[in-house]
Short mmCIF file of C-alpha atoms in Angstrom, two decimals:
data_model
loop_
_atom_site.label_atom_id
_atom_site.label_comp_id
_atom_site.label_asym_id
_atom_site.label_seq_id
_atom_site.Cartn_x
_atom_site.Cartn_y
_atom_site.Cartn_z
CA MET Z 1 -13.12 -6.24 3.97
CA HIS Z 2 -10.06 -4.28 2.21
CA THR Z 3 -10.46 -1.36 -0.40
CA ILE Z 4 -8.58 -1.50 -3.33
CA VAL Z 5 -7.91 0.02 -6.86
CA ALA Z 6 -7.31 -2.24 -10.07
CA LEU Z 7 -4.68 -0.08 -12.81
CA LEU Z 8 -5.44 -1.99 -15.89
CA ARG Z 9 -2.44 -1.07 -18.54
CA GLY Z 10 -2.95 -1.39 -21.85
CA ILE Z 11 -6.67 -0.79 -22.05
CA ASN Z 12 -9.04 1.66 -24.15
CA VAL Z 13 -5.53 3.18 -25.43
CA GLY Z 14 -4.70 3.82 -29.86
CA GLY Z 15 -8.21 2.09 -30.13
CA ARG Z 16 -6.56 -1.28 -29.02
CA ASN Z 17 -8.23 -3.49 -26.43
CA LYS Z 18 -11.56 -1.00 -25.62
CA ILE Z 19 -12.95 -2.13 -22.22
CA PRO Z 20 -17.01 0.12 -21.77
CA MET Z 21 -16.25 0.78 -18.40
CA ARG Z 22 -19.87 -0.77 -17.39
CA ASP Z 23 -18.16 -3.94 -18.78
CA LEU Z 24 -15.33 -3.96 -16.38
CA GLN Z 25 -17.32 -2.95 -13.24
CA ARG Z 26 -20.38 -5.85 -14.00
CA THR Z 27 -16.60 -7.90 -14.62
CA PHE Z 28 -15.11 -6.99 -10.83
CA ALA Z 29 -18.56 -8.03 -9.30
CA ASP Z 30 -18.62 -10.98 -11.25
CA LEU Z 31 -14.85 -11.97 -9.31
CA GLY Z 32 -16.25 -11.42 -6.03
CA PHE Z 33 -15.16 -7.55 -5.57
CA VAL Z 34 -18.05 -6.24 -3.53
CA ALA Z 35 -19.08 -2.37 -5.28
CA PRO Z 36 -16.87 -1.56 -8.05
CA THR Z 37 -16.96 1.84 -9.68
CA THR Z 38 -14.26 2.38 -12.61
CA TYR Z 39 -12.79 5.81 -12.43
CA ILE Z 40 -12.17 7.91 -16.28
CA GLN Z 41 -11.66 5.74 -19.66
CA SER Z 42 -7.87 4.22 -18.40
CA GLY Z 43 -9.16 1.39 -16.34
CA ASN Z 44 -8.44 2.43 -12.77
CA VAL Z 45 -11.68 0.18 -10.65
CA VAL Z 46 -11.99 1.08 -7.31
CA ALA Z 47 -13.77 -2.00 -4.74
CA GLY Z 48 -13.91 -3.91 -2.19
CA SER Z 49 -12.37 -6.84 -1.98
CA ARG Z 50 -12.76 -10.29 0.43
CA LYS Z 51 -8.81 -10.89 -0.29
CA ALA Z 52 -5.91 -9.01 1.12
CA ASN Z 53 -3.66 -7.32 -2.28
CA GLY Z 54 -0.87 -9.54 -3.01
CA PRO Z 55 -0.10 -11.80 -5.36
CA ALA Z 56 -3.02 -13.96 -5.18
CA LEU Z 57 -5.72 -11.71 -5.90
CA VAL Z 58 -3.43 -10.33 -9.00
CA ARG Z 59 -3.87 -13.62 -10.59
CA THR Z 60 -7.38 -12.94 -10.00
CA ILE Z 61 -7.86 -10.31 -11.55
CA GLU Z 62 -5.23 -10.29 -14.14
CA SER Z 63 -7.70 -14.06 -14.93
CA GLY Z 64 -10.88 -13.35 -15.48
CA LEU Z 65 -10.36 -10.18 -16.92
CA SER Z 66 -8.10 -11.36 -19.21
CA ASP Z 67 -11.46 -14.97 -20.22
CA ALA Z 68 -13.39 -11.81 -19.61
CA PHE Z 69 -12.42 -9.61 -22.76
CA GLY Z 70 -9.90 -12.00 -24.79
CA TYR Z 71 -6.83 -9.99 -24.13
CA LYS Z 72 -3.89 -10.71 -22.13
CA ALA Z 73 -4.76 -8.82 -18.75
CA ARG Z 74 -2.06 -7.07 -16.88
CA VAL Z 75 -2.54 -4.21 -13.75
CA VAL Z 76 -0.86 -3.25 -11.09
CA VAL Z 77 -3.47 -2.99 -7.52
CA LEU Z 78 -2.74 -0.73 -3.97
CA ASP Z 79 -3.62 -1.54 -1.00
CA LEU Z 80 -5.76 1.75 1.28
CA ALA Z 81 -2.54 1.92 3.12
CA GLN Z 82 -0.01 1.36 -0.27
CA MET Z 83 -1.50 4.25 -2.10
CA LYS Z 84 -2.28 6.73 0.81
CA THR Z 85 1.67 6.00 0.44
CA VAL Z 86 2.13 7.26 -2.87
CA VAL Z 87 0.11 10.00 -2.87
CA ARG Z 88 2.27 11.06 1.06
CA GLN Z 89 5.40 10.47 -1.06
CA ILE Z 90 4.56 13.02 -4.38
CA PRO Z 91 7.51 15.25 -4.74
CA LYS Z 92 6.35 18.33 -2.96
CA ASP Z 93 7.35 20.48 -5.32
CA TRP Z 94 4.14 19.21 -7.60
CA ASP Z 95 1.59 21.38 -8.03
CA VAL Z 96 -1.24 20.08 -9.64
CA ASP Z 97 -2.28 23.62 -11.10
CA ASP Z 98 0.69 24.47 -13.32
CA ALA Z 99 -0.31 24.28 -16.50
CA SER Z 100 3.56 23.86 -17.93
CA MET Z 101 4.40 20.79 -16.27
CA ARG Z 102 4.07 17.40 -17.06
CA PHE Z 103 3.73 15.41 -13.76
CA ASN Z 104 3.39 10.83 -14.34
CA VAL Z 105 2.92 8.88 -11.50
CA ILE Z 106 4.49 5.51 -12.63
CA PHE Z 107 3.09 1.99 -10.71
CA THR Z 108 5.08 -0.81 -11.38
CA THR Z 109 4.15 -4.64 -10.91
CA ALA Z 110 5.06 -6.57 -8.66
CA ALA Z 111 8.09 -8.19 -11.35
CA LEU Z 112 9.08 -4.73 -11.24
CA THR Z 113 10.45 -1.90 -8.26
CA PRO Z 114 9.69 1.61 -8.72
CA LYS Z 115 13.86 2.04 -8.04
CA GLN Z 116 14.98 -0.67 -10.66
CA LEU Z 117 12.69 1.65 -13.31
CA ARG Z 118 14.51 4.79 -12.65
CA GLN Z 119 18.04 3.30 -12.67
CA ARG Z 120 16.92 1.30 -15.68
CA ILE Z 121 15.57 4.85 -17.84
CA GLU Z 122 18.38 7.11 -17.09
CA PRO Z 123 16.80 10.26 -17.01
CA LYS Z 124 18.88 13.34 -18.40
CA PRO Z 125 18.23 15.65 -15.00
CA ASP Z 126 18.63 18.98 -16.96
CA ILE Z 127 14.76 18.06 -17.78
CA GLU Z 128 13.32 15.92 -16.01
CA GLN Z 129 12.76 14.35 -12.87
CA ALA Z 130 12.05 10.87 -11.10
CA VAL Z 131 12.35 9.54 -7.97
CA ALA Z 132 11.87 6.45 -6.44
CA GLY Z 133 9.01 5.67 -3.70
CA THR Z 134 8.03 2.51 -2.60
CA TYR Z 135 4.82 1.82 -4.91
CA ALA Z 136 5.78 4.04 -8.37
CA LEU Z 137 8.28 6.60 -9.48
CA TYR Z 138 7.61 9.77 -9.63
CA TRP Z 139 8.99 11.59 -13.54
CA SER Z 140 7.72 15.59 -13.90
CA ALA Z 141 9.36 17.38 -16.82
CA PRO Z 142 8.14 21.30 -18.48
CA PHE Z 143 5.86 20.18 -21.47
CA ALA Z 144 8.28 22.39 -23.70
CA THR Z 145 10.65 20.07 -23.37
CA ALA Z 146 8.99 16.14 -22.31
CA THR Z 147 9.41 14.78 -26.31
CA ARG Z 148 12.67 15.54 -25.91
CA THR Z 149 12.99 13.72 -21.94
CA ALA Z 150 14.45 9.94 -21.72
CA MET Z 151 11.11 8.91 -20.35
CA VAL Z 152 9.26 9.50 -23.94
CA LYS Z 153 10.58 6.56 -25.04
CA ILE Z 154 9.32 4.50 -22.11
CA SER Z 155 7.01 2.39 -25.22
CA ALA Z 156 10.01 1.49 -26.50
CA HIS Z 157 11.52 0.25 -23.01
CA ALA Z 158 11.98 -3.72 -21.92
CA ASP Z 159 9.62 -2.50 -18.55
CA TYR Z 160 7.56 -1.23 -20.15
CA GLY Z 161 5.46 -4.25 -19.83
CA GLU Z 162 5.89 -3.61 -15.74
CA LEU Z 163 4.44 -0.31 -15.78
CA THR Z 164 1.39 2.05 -15.34
CA ILE Z 165 1.27 5.51 -15.88
CA ARG Z 166 -1.52 7.97 -14.27
CA ASN Z 167 -1.05 11.56 -14.08
CA LEU Z 168 -0.54 13.49 -10.58
CA ARG Z 169 -4.82 14.82 -10.57
CA THR Z 170 -5.93 11.10 -11.21
CA THR Z 171 -3.62 9.98 -8.83
CA GLN Z 172 -4.92 11.99 -5.98
CA LYS Z 173 -8.78 11.46 -7.08
CA LEU Z 174 -8.07 7.67 -6.99
CA LEU Z 175 -6.63 8.34 -3.34
CA ASP Z 176 -10.60 9.63 -2.61
CA LEU Z 177 -12.30 7.33 -3.89
CA MET Z 178 -10.71 4.83 -2.56
CA GLN Z 179 -11.37 6.77 1.01
CA ALA Z 180 -14.70 6.94 0.06
CA HIS Z 181 -15.48 3.45 -0.90
CA ALA Z 182 -13.67 2.75 2.07
CA ALA Z 183 -16.07 4.57 4.55
CA GLY Z 184 -18.92 3.38 2.82
#
């Protein structure tokens, strides 16, 4: 059994693609996932999978969600080892309790690597930092200057459909939930 997290993109944002978490959980169970649980309304599902993570698993999830909820679903799926890597690669100077900073972990689909995304967004080094990891791009900026960053315009970027963003606290919590799920 593999423990996975599915990060849905584009749901419950601005009134679009509204999916109740109970329905999302039921859909994952119907797709054959074991003990699926959701975390907050932004589309995070932790579950057991009989299949290893890979393109076939992503297609199964996207197809199942598209059929169940009537939208073109896109997901990023990570297994427990990959999520441990994501959290381990978080920049050491990030502090989840620093209210003056915005810390985002940007997960990319298989169509785009974090390194490619980093090269394409051209961050402004004087007001933001963007560091490519193995499975995610780590972006930070002071809240005071966040509206002037290159990243603030990401929703208009050609690659926007290939990523989903979680904040630092959510990313850390998802790893905790995955570890608890794997422990039984």
